[in-house]
């Protein structure tokens, strides 16, 4: 059966075919599954370790700060190992991180659990450094956002499943657990309740670690193109200047965007709890954001570039994000939470468009440029922490809007300034 035109080799992945894209899609699914567990994990650790908001938000803090710590070393490791070995090592690190997290959570050692998230983040840093430029450069430049959208569909579909699986298999009746722990007559009884609760996480996390280990071995035998080769015709092999304006401002823009994405995805549960919604409901809220994000990816895949350019779509997404954030601020209850969840649709095509614009023309510096952009994923650590620290002073809705709306404006102006010029050959880029 013939492939639809939108998925034909010549239009999407020439001259490499769909094989490498399929490998990347599987990797993005695994990345999405382990990444988007963070939202419900915030509620999980709050109960399991009796934490406040700031301490519970150490989950995304440690996870995303690992991108800042490990991305540059990951870029050098990627150049040394090559694509196939680099991906395999990344998956091995992820397996180790997942296993470490599961082990220490089941022992109720919070510092050890956070160490597992740091190791997981190190593996994902290496994976992002290798996979993102691969997908960006695996075909015509005007289809880069569409290729990353395919990855986003896999990533966000996994992100929809992950919170549901965790909430159903592990978290159970978390409201009852929290009430029982609070009502326990002494520390021993309280610890008995919580030890039973956290033990449920051990088997699922060890199972995920095993799957990641199998994937690491499988990747070794997959046919993948050489990342270090210049994949865009006409780009020079040497003498390329890396810190061009569209990369420098792309780094700042990506930092802000990732913060917004994590606010809408991981912080939505805490946001909903401020309206008095029980944990039994808020543990699923991340899946709603990811569902909206999946819709945004499918929409982008369908209309870019046939109806609208990826750069124009980015501008419209920012406008939609600003409107939805204002609506979230002006409403309450489920309507406000729904507006936050719908930010997923507005956010969907932002990273797929910012990333290829920012690395355009990097040539042999592409792995380093990619690493610098992956470092900015630490925005997912900093911005939510600012939110939970200041929301008691300013109000949770006002603080959300004060962080998110300026970030959308920054992305909008980046798209307007560099959306076209960032796609020009080197000698035409300002």
Short mmCIF file of C-alpha atoms in Angstrom, two decimals:
data_model
loop_
_atom_site.label_atom_id
_atom_site.label_comp_id
_atom_site.label_asym_id
_atom_site.label_seq_id
_atom_site.Cartn_x
_atom_site.Cartn_y
_atom_site.Cartn_z
CA UNK A 1 0.00 0.00 0.00
CA UNK A 2 1.38 3.40 -0.98
CA UNK A 3 2.27 5.90 1.71
CA UNK A 4 0.23 9.09 1.83
CA UNK A 5 1.99 12.06 0.32
CA UNK A 6 2.54 13.65 3.72
CA UNK A 7 4.59 10.60 4.75
CA UNK A 8 6.36 9.87 1.47
CA UNK A 9 10.14 9.43 1.64
CA UNK A 10 10.80 12.21 -0.86
CA UNK A 11 8.73 14.80 0.94
CA UNK A 12 9.53 14.00 4.57
CA UNK A 13 12.76 12.07 5.07
CA UNK A 14 14.63 12.00 1.75
CA UNK A 15 17.14 10.52 1.19
CA UNK A 16 17.12 8.37 4.34
CA UNK A 17 13.72 6.71 4.20
CA UNK A 18 11.32 6.14 7.08
CA UNK A 19 13.44 3.57 8.96
CA UNK A 20 15.53 6.02 11.03
CA UNK A 21 12.43 8.10 11.68
CA UNK A 22 10.68 5.01 13.05
CA UNK A 23 13.59 4.31 15.40
CA UNK A 24 13.49 7.91 16.60
CA UNK A 25 9.71 7.66 17.12
CA UNK A 26 10.13 4.67 19.42
CA UNK A 27 12.77 6.53 21.41
CA UNK A 28 10.54 9.59 21.72
CA UNK A 29 7.74 7.36 23.03
CA UNK A 30 10.01 6.05 25.79
CA UNK A 31 11.24 9.57 26.58
CA UNK A 32 7.67 10.80 26.83
CA UNK A 33 6.64 8.01 29.14
CA UNK A 34 9.40 8.56 31.71
CA UNK A 35 9.30 12.38 31.40
CA UNK A 36 5.58 12.92 31.88
CA UNK A 37 5.43 10.79 34.99
CA UNK A 38 6.70 13.87 36.84
CA UNK A 39 3.28 15.54 37.09
CA UNK A 40 1.56 12.82 39.14
CA UNK A 41 4.86 12.02 40.90
CA UNK A 42 4.68 15.47 42.53
CA UNK A 43 1.46 14.43 44.26
CA UNK A 44 2.85 10.96 44.95
CA UNK A 45 5.99 12.15 46.77
CA UNK A 46 4.02 14.84 48.62
CA UNK A 47 2.03 12.06 50.30
CA UNK A 48 4.74 9.37 50.43
CA UNK A 49 7.32 11.65 52.08
CA UNK A 50 4.93 14.12 53.80
CA UNK A 51 6.24 17.11 51.86
CA UNK A 52 5.12 20.66 51.15
CA UNK A 53 4.81 22.13 47.65
CA UNK A 54 8.38 23.44 47.41
CA UNK A 55 9.94 20.14 48.50
CA UNK A 56 7.58 18.08 46.29
CA UNK A 57 8.51 20.23 43.29
CA UNK A 58 12.09 19.02 43.71
CA UNK A 59 10.91 16.22 41.40
CA UNK A 60 10.76 18.43 38.27
CA UNK A 61 13.54 20.63 39.70
CA UNK A 62 16.11 17.81 39.84
CA UNK A 63 14.83 16.16 36.66
CA UNK A 64 15.10 19.27 34.49
CA UNK A 65 18.23 20.73 36.08
CA UNK A 66 20.01 17.58 34.96
CA UNK A 67 19.66 18.84 31.39
CA UNK A 68 21.68 21.93 32.34
CA UNK A 69 24.36 19.86 34.07
CA UNK A 70 24.80 17.07 31.54
CA UNK A 71 24.00 18.46 28.11
CA UNK A 72 27.47 19.80 27.25
CA UNK A 73 29.24 16.60 28.40
CA UNK A 74 26.59 14.71 26.46
CA UNK A 75 27.46 16.59 23.27
CA UNK A 76 31.12 15.58 23.51
CA UNK A 77 30.15 12.02 24.38
CA UNK A 78 27.81 11.91 21.38
CA UNK A 79 30.58 13.06 19.04
CA UNK A 80 32.94 10.48 20.53
CA UNK A 81 30.56 7.51 20.49
CA UNK A 82 28.57 8.25 17.35
CA UNK A 83 24.84 8.03 16.94
CA UNK A 84 24.19 4.33 17.50
CA UNK A 85 26.42 3.89 20.56
CA UNK A 86 25.33 7.26 21.93
CA UNK A 87 21.67 6.27 21.89
CA UNK A 88 22.48 2.91 23.44
CA UNK A 89 24.44 4.51 26.31
CA UNK A 90 21.62 7.04 26.80
CA UNK A 91 19.08 4.24 27.16
CA UNK A 92 21.36 2.41 29.61
CA UNK A 93 21.59 5.54 31.77
CA UNK A 94 17.81 5.93 31.66
CA UNK A 95 17.40 2.32 32.75
CA UNK A 96 19.77 2.91 35.67
CA UNK A 97 17.96 6.11 36.66
CA UNK A 98 14.51 4.49 36.58
CA UNK A 99 15.73 1.51 38.61
CA UNK A 100 17.43 3.77 41.16
CA UNK A 101 14.30 5.89 41.56
CA UNK A 102 12.05 2.87 42.04
CA UNK A 103 14.40 1.29 44.55
CA UNK A 104 14.82 4.36 46.75
CA UNK A 105 11.15 5.38 46.64
CA UNK A 106 10.18 1.91 47.81
CA UNK A 107 12.66 2.43 50.69
CA UNK A 108 11.24 5.95 51.33
CA UNK A 109 14.63 7.62 50.91
CA UNK A 110 13.80 10.87 49.13
CA UNK A 111 17.40 11.91 48.43
CA UNK A 112 18.07 8.56 46.74
CA UNK A 113 14.90 8.89 44.68
CA UNK A 114 16.01 12.34 43.50
CA UNK A 115 19.40 10.86 42.59
CA UNK A 116 17.57 8.40 40.35
CA UNK A 117 15.82 11.30 38.61
CA UNK A 118 19.19 13.02 38.13
CA UNK A 119 20.63 9.90 36.48
CA UNK A 120 17.51 9.58 34.34
CA UNK A 121 17.92 13.20 33.30
CA UNK A 122 21.55 12.53 32.34
CA UNK A 123 20.43 9.73 30.04
CA UNK A 124 17.70 11.86 28.52
CA UNK A 125 20.18 14.72 28.00
CA UNK A 126 22.38 12.47 25.89
CA UNK A 127 19.33 11.12 24.08
CA UNK A 128 18.02 14.61 23.29
CA UNK A 129 21.42 15.81 22.05
CA UNK A 130 21.51 12.96 19.54
CA UNK A 131 17.87 12.52 18.53
CA UNK A 132 16.67 16.12 18.11
CA UNK A 133 19.22 17.16 15.46
CA UNK A 134 18.76 13.79 13.77
CA UNK A 135 15.07 14.44 13.30
CA UNK A 136 15.57 18.14 12.46
CA UNK A 137 18.08 17.37 9.73
CA UNK A 138 16.65 14.12 8.38
CA UNK A 139 15.10 15.69 5.30
CA UNK A 140 13.97 18.99 3.75
CA UNK A 141 14.28 21.96 6.11
CA UNK A 142 10.71 23.16 5.50
CA UNK A 143 9.42 19.82 6.82
CA UNK A 144 11.57 19.83 9.99
CA UNK A 145 8.71 20.88 12.25
CA UNK A 146 6.49 18.23 10.69
CA UNK A 147 9.07 15.50 11.35
CA UNK A 148 9.42 16.64 14.96
CA UNK A 149 5.62 16.70 15.14
CA UNK A 150 5.65 12.96 14.35
CA UNK A 151 8.01 12.55 17.29
CA UNK A 152 5.74 14.74 19.38
CA UNK A 153 2.73 12.53 18.64
CA UNK A 154 4.66 9.53 19.97
CA UNK A 155 6.05 11.49 22.91
CA UNK A 156 2.75 13.00 23.97
CA UNK A 157 0.76 9.80 23.42
CA UNK A 158 3.16 8.20 25.87
CA UNK A 159 2.69 11.24 28.08
CA UNK A 160 -1.07 10.68 28.12
CA UNK A 161 -0.62 7.03 29.09
CA UNK A 162 2.07 7.54 31.73
CA UNK A 163 0.05 9.53 34.31
CA UNK A 164 -2.95 7.25 33.83
CA UNK A 165 -0.83 4.14 34.36
CA UNK A 166 0.92 5.61 37.41
CA UNK A 167 -2.33 6.94 38.90
CA UNK A 168 -4.14 3.64 38.38
CA UNK A 169 -1.43 1.08 39.16
CA UNK A 170 0.58 2.89 41.83
CA UNK A 171 -1.32 5.78 43.37
CA UNK A 172 -4.66 4.04 43.87
CA UNK A 173 -6.86 5.83 46.38
CA UNK A 174 -4.25 8.44 47.28
CA UNK A 175 -6.78 10.58 49.14
CA UNK A 176 -7.53 7.71 51.51
CA UNK A 177 -3.81 7.06 52.03
CA UNK A 178 -3.18 10.72 52.85
CA UNK A 179 -6.09 10.78 55.31
CA UNK A 180 -5.01 7.52 56.95
CA UNK A 181 -1.46 8.76 57.36
CA UNK A 182 -2.66 12.02 58.89
CA UNK A 183 -4.99 10.19 61.26
CA UNK A 184 -2.38 7.62 62.36
CA UNK A 185 -2.03 7.58 66.16
CA UNK A 186 1.78 7.43 66.11
CA UNK A 187 4.81 7.50 63.80
CA UNK A 188 4.99 3.71 63.55
CA UNK A 189 1.39 3.43 62.34
CA UNK A 190 1.91 6.31 59.92
CA UNK A 191 5.04 4.73 58.50
CA UNK A 192 3.25 1.41 58.07
CA UNK A 193 0.56 3.09 55.94
CA UNK A 194 3.09 4.96 53.80
CA UNK A 195 5.45 1.98 53.40
CA UNK A 196 2.61 -0.07 51.92
CA UNK A 197 1.72 2.83 49.63
CA UNK A 198 5.23 3.36 48.22
CA UNK A 199 5.98 -0.34 47.74
CA UNK A 200 3.51 -0.41 44.83
CA UNK A 201 5.94 1.63 42.74
CA UNK A 202 8.78 -0.90 42.83
CA UNK A 203 7.61 -3.49 40.29
CA UNK A 204 6.40 -1.02 37.60
CA UNK A 205 9.66 0.93 37.75
CA UNK A 206 11.82 -2.18 37.56
CA UNK A 207 9.74 -3.28 34.59
CA UNK A 208 10.38 0.04 32.85
CA UNK A 209 14.10 -0.29 33.59
CA UNK A 210 14.12 -3.73 31.95
CA UNK A 211 12.36 -2.41 28.85
CA UNK A 212 14.89 0.43 28.55
CA UNK A 213 17.71 -2.08 28.88
CA UNK A 214 16.25 -4.19 26.05
CA UNK A 215 15.88 -1.04 23.93
CA UNK A 216 19.55 -0.15 24.54
CA UNK A 217 20.61 -3.50 23.12
CA UNK A 218 18.17 -3.25 20.19
CA UNK A 219 19.40 0.21 19.10
CA UNK A 220 22.90 -1.17 18.54
CA UNK A 221 21.60 -3.15 15.59
CA UNK A 222 19.42 -0.43 14.06
CA UNK A 223 20.55 1.26 10.80
CA UNK A 224 20.96 4.98 11.54
CA UNK A 225 22.66 7.74 9.53
CA UNK A 226 25.84 9.45 10.76
CA UNK A 227 24.87 12.51 12.77
CA UNK A 228 28.26 14.17 12.22
CA UNK A 229 27.78 14.37 8.45
CA UNK A 230 26.35 17.67 7.13
CA UNK A 231 22.76 16.73 6.34
CA UNK A 232 21.60 19.95 4.67
CA UNK A 233 22.93 20.55 1.13
CA UNK A 234 24.92 23.74 0.80
CA UNK A 235 25.94 24.01 4.46
CA UNK A 236 29.73 24.30 4.93
CA UNK A 237 31.75 21.61 6.68
CA UNK A 238 33.98 24.04 8.59
CA UNK A 239 34.47 27.65 9.54
CA UNK A 240 30.93 27.98 10.85
CA UNK A 241 30.31 30.50 13.61
CA UNK A 242 28.11 28.91 16.27
CA UNK A 243 26.87 31.84 18.39
CA UNK A 244 24.69 33.47 15.79
CA UNK A 245 21.76 35.64 16.94
CA UNK A 246 19.09 33.09 16.09
CA UNK A 247 20.83 30.52 18.32
CA UNK A 248 21.57 32.90 21.20
CA UNK A 249 18.00 34.16 21.38
CA UNK A 250 16.75 30.66 20.63
CA UNK A 251 18.45 29.49 23.83
CA UNK A 252 16.60 32.09 25.90
CA UNK A 253 13.32 31.42 24.11
CA UNK A 254 13.58 27.67 24.60
CA UNK A 255 14.31 28.16 28.32
CA UNK A 256 11.09 30.14 28.73
CA UNK A 257 9.06 27.78 26.56
CA UNK A 258 10.09 24.64 28.46
CA UNK A 259 9.16 26.39 31.70
CA UNK A 260 5.69 27.10 30.28
CA UNK A 261 5.32 23.53 29.04
CA UNK A 262 6.14 22.12 32.48
CA UNK A 263 3.82 24.63 34.16
CA UNK A 264 0.93 23.44 32.00
CA UNK A 265 1.83 19.75 32.23
CA UNK A 266 3.38 19.04 35.62
CA UNK A 267 2.09 21.93 37.75
CA UNK A 268 -1.52 21.57 36.66
CA UNK A 269 -2.23 19.10 39.46
CA UNK A 270 -1.03 21.55 42.09
CA UNK A 271 -2.95 24.31 40.31
CA UNK A 272 -6.15 22.26 40.52
CA UNK A 273 -5.61 21.45 44.18
CA UNK A 274 -5.71 25.18 44.93
CA UNK A 275 -9.39 25.11 43.90
CA UNK A 276 -9.99 22.30 46.39
CA UNK A 277 -10.08 19.40 43.92
CA UNK A 278 -9.08 16.09 45.57
CA UNK A 279 -5.87 14.21 44.72
CA UNK A 280 -7.99 11.41 43.23
CA UNK A 281 -8.90 13.86 40.44
CA UNK A 282 -5.79 16.03 40.11
CA UNK A 283 -3.53 12.99 39.59
CA UNK A 284 -5.06 12.68 36.10
CA UNK A 285 -4.80 16.36 35.10
CA UNK A 286 -1.41 15.97 33.39
CA UNK A 287 -3.03 13.54 30.95
CA UNK A 288 -5.54 16.22 29.94
CA UNK A 289 -2.71 18.62 29.06
CA UNK A 290 -0.91 15.93 27.11
CA UNK A 291 -4.13 15.05 25.30
CA UNK A 292 -4.46 18.67 24.19
CA UNK A 293 -0.81 18.65 23.19
CA UNK A 294 -1.33 15.54 21.08
CA UNK A 295 -4.18 17.32 19.29
CA UNK A 296 -1.87 20.27 18.63
CA UNK A 297 0.78 18.01 17.13
CA UNK A 298 -1.73 16.28 14.86
CA UNK A 299 -3.07 19.65 13.74
CA UNK A 300 0.43 20.90 13.02
CA UNK A 301 1.30 17.75 11.13
CA UNK A 302 -1.82 18.09 9.01
CA UNK A 303 -1.45 21.74 7.97
CA UNK A 304 2.32 22.46 8.00
CA UNK A 305 3.57 23.46 5.44
CA UNK A 306 0.70 22.86 3.05
CA UNK A 307 -1.64 25.46 4.54
CA UNK A 308 0.57 27.51 6.86
CA UNK A 309 4.31 27.80 7.46
CA UNK A 310 5.77 26.40 10.66
CA UNK A 311 6.92 29.91 11.67
CA UNK A 312 3.45 31.45 11.24
CA UNK A 313 1.92 28.55 13.16
CA UNK A 314 4.32 29.32 16.01
CA UNK A 315 3.13 32.93 16.14
CA UNK A 316 -0.52 31.88 16.22
CA UNK A 317 0.25 29.34 18.94
CA UNK A 318 1.69 32.10 21.12
CA UNK A 319 -1.42 34.22 20.65
CA UNK A 320 -3.61 31.25 21.59
CA UNK A 321 -1.45 30.62 24.67
CA UNK A 322 -1.81 34.23 25.85
CA UNK A 323 -5.60 34.16 25.40
CA UNK A 324 -5.97 30.84 27.25
CA UNK A 325 -3.77 32.03 30.12
CA UNK A 326 -5.87 35.17 30.50
CA UNK A 327 -9.01 33.02 30.52
CA UNK A 328 -7.48 30.77 33.18
CA UNK A 329 -6.79 33.85 35.31
CA UNK A 330 -10.29 35.30 34.88
CA UNK A 331 -12.18 32.05 35.59
CA UNK A 332 -12.26 29.54 38.42
CA UNK A 333 -12.71 25.82 39.07
CA UNK A 334 -12.86 23.33 36.24
CA UNK A 335 -13.06 26.07 33.59
CA UNK A 336 -9.76 27.56 34.74
CA UNK A 337 -8.11 24.13 34.89
CA UNK A 338 -9.44 23.35 31.40
CA UNK A 339 -7.83 26.54 30.07
CA UNK A 340 -4.50 25.47 31.57
CA UNK A 341 -4.87 22.00 30.05
CA UNK A 342 -5.65 23.52 26.63
CA UNK A 343 -2.29 25.28 26.77
CA UNK A 344 -0.99 21.88 25.72
CA UNK A 345 -2.51 22.45 22.27
CA UNK A 346 -0.94 25.91 22.05
CA UNK A 347 2.44 24.56 23.16
CA UNK A 348 2.55 21.55 20.89
CA UNK A 349 4.39 23.00 17.88
CA UNK A 350 6.63 25.45 19.75
CA UNK A 351 9.63 23.24 20.45
CA UNK A 352 9.40 21.54 17.03
CA UNK A 353 9.68 24.99 15.41
CA UNK A 354 12.11 26.75 17.76
CA UNK A 355 14.64 23.91 17.67
CA UNK A 356 15.27 23.74 13.89
CA UNK A 357 15.34 27.55 13.61
CA UNK A 358 17.90 27.83 16.39
CA UNK A 359 20.30 25.17 15.05
CA UNK A 360 20.00 26.22 11.41
CA UNK A 361 23.40 26.72 9.83
CA UNK A 362 25.36 25.25 12.75
CA UNK A 363 27.10 22.78 10.44
CA UNK A 364 29.77 20.83 12.33
CA UNK A 365 28.72 22.64 15.51
CA UNK A 366 25.26 21.05 15.37
CA UNK A 367 25.84 18.66 18.32
CA UNK A 368 27.05 21.55 20.50
CA UNK A 369 24.22 23.84 19.39
CA UNK A 370 21.79 21.04 20.17
CA UNK A 371 23.39 20.56 23.59
CA UNK A 372 23.04 24.26 24.40
CA UNK A 373 19.35 24.09 23.53
CA UNK A 374 18.87 20.93 25.58
CA UNK A 375 20.49 22.74 28.53
CA UNK A 376 17.63 25.21 28.39
CA UNK A 377 15.23 22.43 29.37
CA UNK A 378 16.31 23.49 32.85
CA UNK A 379 13.61 26.11 32.44
CA UNK A 380 11.34 23.27 33.54
CA UNK A 381 13.25 23.26 36.84
CA UNK A 382 13.45 27.00 37.53
CA UNK A 383 10.10 28.45 36.44
CA UNK A 384 7.85 25.98 38.34
CA UNK A 385 9.98 26.50 41.46
CA UNK A 386 9.45 30.25 41.16
CA UNK A 387 5.74 29.53 40.87
CA UNK A 388 5.41 27.39 44.00
CA UNK A 389 7.65 29.75 46.00
CA UNK A 390 5.73 32.94 45.14
CA UNK A 391 2.13 31.76 44.70
CA UNK A 392 1.40 32.04 48.46
CA UNK A 393 2.34 35.73 48.25
CA UNK A 394 0.74 36.72 44.95
CA UNK A 395 -1.98 34.12 44.46
CA UNK A 396 -1.70 30.94 42.41
CA UNK A 397 -3.67 32.21 39.39
CA UNK A 398 -1.93 35.59 39.24
CA UNK A 399 1.51 33.99 39.64
CA UNK A 400 0.73 31.52 36.87
CA UNK A 401 -0.24 34.34 34.51
CA UNK A 402 2.77 36.50 35.45
CA UNK A 403 5.15 33.70 34.50
CA UNK A 404 3.40 32.30 31.44
CA UNK A 405 2.18 35.36 29.51
CA UNK A 406 5.59 37.11 29.22
CA UNK A 407 7.10 33.81 28.09
CA UNK A 408 4.58 33.53 25.26
CA UNK A 409 5.38 37.10 24.21
CA UNK A 410 9.09 36.23 24.11
CA UNK A 411 8.43 33.21 21.88
CA UNK A 412 6.19 35.32 19.63
CA UNK A 413 8.85 37.98 19.07
CA UNK A 414 11.48 35.30 18.43
CA UNK A 415 9.26 33.74 15.77
CA UNK A 416 8.60 37.15 14.22
CA UNK A 417 12.28 38.14 14.17
CA UNK A 418 14.04 34.89 13.30
CA UNK A 419 11.31 32.64 11.94
CA UNK A 420 12.27 33.41 8.37
CA UNK A 421 15.84 34.66 8.63
CA UNK A 422 16.83 31.67 10.72
CA UNK A 423 16.07 29.46 7.73
CA UNK A 424 18.33 31.31 5.29
CA UNK A 425 21.77 30.11 4.18
CA UNK A 426 24.68 31.22 6.33
CA UNK A 427 25.70 34.22 4.26
CA UNK A 428 22.16 35.64 4.44
CA UNK A 429 21.61 35.23 8.16
CA UNK A 430 21.87 38.51 10.08
#
